[in-house]
Amino acid sequence: MKKIDGFVMRRLGQEAMIVAESVDLIDFDRIVSLNSSAAYVWENLPDSDFTIQTIIYLLIDRYDVDEAVARKDAEDLVKVWLKAGIITE
C-alpha cells in the first residue's frame, strides 16, 4: 500500500484530519477525521510502500496490544482509508 500524493494530515485544535493539498484533489468525501491512534499511524507510515504488518507493528509498539487486536484495528483502518481514496493497495 501507499499514501496517495497530495493528502496530508492537518491538526485543528485537538482534531486531526487528512485533507487534500491541491485544489485538483479536493473532494469533501475524502476528508478523513482521525482519532489519536489513526493520527499516530499516519504520521509514522513511510511515504513509500507499506504493508498491513507495518501498521500492526506501529500499534503494538505504541499501545502494547496483542497482535490479534492490532491486526483487527489495522484492517479496519485500511478499509476506511481505501474507501476514502487516501491510500492505494
PDB file of C-alpha atoms in Angstrom:
ATOM      1  CA  MET A   1       0.000   0.000   0.000  1.00  0.00           C
ATOM      2  CA  LYS A   2       0.993   3.609  -0.351  1.00  0.00           C
ATOM      3  CA  LYS A   3      -0.290   7.026   0.685  1.00  0.00           C
ATOM      4  CA  ILE A   4      -1.697   8.933  -2.291  1.00  0.00           C
ATOM      5  CA  ASP A   5       0.381  12.013  -3.053  1.00  0.00           C
ATOM      6  CA  GLY A   6      -1.329  15.255  -2.202  1.00  0.00           C
ATOM      7  CA  PHE A   7      -3.048  14.151   1.010  1.00  0.00           C
ATOM      8  CA  VAL A   8      -1.642  15.384   4.302  1.00  0.00           C
ATOM      9  CA  MET A   9      -2.601  15.343   7.933  1.00  0.00           C
ATOM     10  CA  ARG A  10      -3.557  18.675   9.472  1.00  0.00           C
ATOM     11  CA  ARG A  11      -4.396  19.415  13.081  1.00  0.00           C
ATOM     12  CA  LEU A  12      -7.149  21.836  14.032  1.00  0.00           C
ATOM     13  CA  GLY A  13      -7.001  22.166  17.798  1.00  0.00           C
ATOM     14  CA  GLN A  14      -7.341  18.638  19.165  1.00  0.00           C
ATOM     15  CA  GLU A  15      -8.694  17.240  15.861  1.00  0.00           C
ATOM     16  CA  ALA A  16      -6.538  15.596  13.189  1.00  0.00           C
ATOM     17  CA  MET A  17      -7.733  15.254   9.596  1.00  0.00           C
ATOM     18  CA  ILE A  18      -6.419  14.059   6.276  1.00  0.00           C
ATOM     19  CA  VAL A  19      -7.042  16.744   3.662  1.00  0.00           C
ATOM     20  CA  ALA A  20      -6.042  17.451   0.081  1.00  0.00           C
ATOM     21  CA  GLU A  21      -3.183  19.880  -0.506  1.00  0.00           C
ATOM     22  CA  SER A  22      -4.210  20.550  -4.093  1.00  0.00           C
ATOM     23  CA  VAL A  23      -7.421  22.039  -5.468  1.00  0.00           C
ATOM     24  CA  ASP A  24      -7.419  19.205  -8.027  1.00  0.00           C
ATOM     25  CA  LEU A  25      -7.800  16.623  -5.247  1.00  0.00           C
ATOM     26  CA  ILE A  26     -10.425  18.403  -3.174  1.00  0.00           C
ATOM     27  CA  ASP A  27     -13.419  16.173  -2.631  1.00  0.00           C
ATOM     28  CA  PHE A  28     -15.189  16.613   0.671  1.00  0.00           C
ATOM     29  CA  ASP A  29     -15.944  12.875   0.746  1.00  0.00           C
ATOM     30  CA  ARG A  30     -12.182  12.379   1.053  1.00  0.00           C
ATOM     31  CA  ILE A  31     -11.697  14.382   4.235  1.00  0.00           C
ATOM     32  CA  VAL A  32     -10.967  11.841   6.923  1.00  0.00           C
ATOM     33  CA  SER A  33     -11.108  12.630  10.631  1.00  0.00           C
ATOM     34  CA  LEU A  34      -8.538  10.706  12.645  1.00  0.00           C
ATOM     35  CA  ASN A  35      -8.589   9.610  16.245  1.00  0.00           C
ATOM     36  CA  SER A  36      -5.282   9.793  18.097  1.00  0.00           C
ATOM     37  CA  SER A  37      -4.311   6.209  17.163  1.00  0.00           C
ATOM     38  CA  ALA A  38      -5.003   6.719  13.455  1.00  0.00           C
ATOM     39  CA  ALA A  39      -3.133  10.046  13.519  1.00  0.00           C
ATOM     40  CA  TYR A  40      -0.129   8.306  15.105  1.00  0.00           C
ATOM     41  CA  VAL A  41      -0.195   5.625  12.406  1.00  0.00           C
ATOM     42  CA  TRP A  42      -0.476   8.154   9.549  1.00  0.00           C
ATOM     43  CA  GLU A  43       2.380  10.250  10.899  1.00  0.00           C
ATOM     44  CA  ASN A  44       4.630   7.211  11.249  1.00  0.00           C
ATOM     45  CA  LEU A  45       3.907   5.424   7.975  1.00  0.00           C
ATOM     46  CA  PRO A  46       6.631   5.742   5.364  1.00  0.00           C
ATOM     47  CA  ASP A  47       5.913   7.794   2.252  1.00  0.00           C
ATOM     48  CA  SER A  48       6.985   4.743   0.264  1.00  0.00           C
ATOM     49  CA  ASP A  49       5.197   1.398   0.253  1.00  0.00           C
ATOM     50  CA  PHE A  50       3.947  -0.130   3.485  1.00  0.00           C
ATOM     51  CA  THR A  51       2.004  -3.237   4.452  1.00  0.00           C
ATOM     52  CA  ILE A  52      -0.696  -4.062   6.931  1.00  0.00           C
ATOM     53  CA  GLN A  53       2.090  -5.559   9.031  1.00  0.00           C
ATOM     54  CA  THR A  54       3.736  -2.110   9.206  1.00  0.00           C
ATOM     55  CA  ILE A  55       0.562  -0.727  10.785  1.00  0.00           C
ATOM     56  CA  ILE A  56       0.304  -3.707  13.134  1.00  0.00           C
ATOM     57  CA  TYR A  57       3.871  -3.147  14.359  1.00  0.00           C
ATOM     58  CA  LEU A  58       3.181   0.555  14.930  1.00  0.00           C
ATOM     59  CA  LEU A  59       0.096  -0.236  17.004  1.00  0.00           C
ATOM     60  CA  ILE A  60       1.804  -2.942  19.053  1.00  0.00           C
ATOM     61  CA  ASP A  61       4.810  -0.743  19.717  1.00  0.00           C
ATOM     62  CA  ARG A  62       2.793   2.304  20.781  1.00  0.00           C
ATOM     63  CA  TYR A  63      -0.160   0.741  22.586  1.00  0.00           C
ATOM     64  CA  ASP A  64       1.180  -2.586  23.881  1.00  0.00           C
ATOM     65  CA  VAL A  65      -1.749  -4.581  22.479  1.00  0.00           C
ATOM     66  CA  ASP A  66      -1.590  -8.155  21.275  1.00  0.00           C
ATOM     67  CA  GLU A  67      -1.233  -8.913  17.589  1.00  0.00           C
ATOM     68  CA  ALA A  68      -4.848 -10.039  17.076  1.00  0.00           C
ATOM     69  CA  VAL A  69      -6.218  -6.730  18.381  1.00  0.00           C
ATOM     70  CA  ALA A  70      -3.670  -4.727  16.380  1.00  0.00           C
ATOM     71  CA  ARG A  71      -4.468  -6.715  13.201  1.00  0.00           C
ATOM     72  CA  LYS A  72      -8.215  -6.069  13.523  1.00  0.00           C
ATOM     73  CA  ASP A  73      -7.644  -2.359  14.137  1.00  0.00           C
ATOM     74  CA  ALA A  74      -5.165  -2.139  11.247  1.00  0.00           C
ATOM     75  CA  GLU A  75      -7.546  -3.911   8.854  1.00  0.00           C
ATOM     76  CA  ASP A  76     -10.422  -1.614   9.851  1.00  0.00           C
ATOM     77  CA  LEU A  77      -8.228   1.448   9.379  1.00  0.00           C
ATOM     78  CA  VAL A  78      -7.034   0.336   5.951  1.00  0.00           C
ATOM     79  CA  LYS A  79     -10.631  -0.268   4.802  1.00  0.00           C
ATOM     80  CA  VAL A  80     -11.617   3.286   5.765  1.00  0.00           C
ATOM     81  CA  TRP A  81      -8.554   4.798   4.117  1.00  0.00           C
ATOM     82  CA  LEU A  82      -9.004   2.770   0.915  1.00  0.00           C
ATOM     83  CA  LYS A  83     -12.667   3.761   0.699  1.00  0.00           C
ATOM     84  CA  ALA A  84     -11.741   7.417   1.197  1.00  0.00           C
ATOM     85  CA  GLY A  85      -9.139   7.147  -1.553  1.00  0.00           C
ATOM     86  CA  ILE A  86      -6.216   8.400   0.521  1.00  0.00           C
ATOM     87  CA  ILE A  87      -4.133   5.205   0.115  1.00  0.00           C
ATOM     88  CA  THR A  88      -3.748   2.651  -2.660  1.00  0.00           C
ATOM     89  CA  GLU A  89      -3.319  -1.103  -2.433  1.00  0.00           C
TER      90      GLU A  89
END
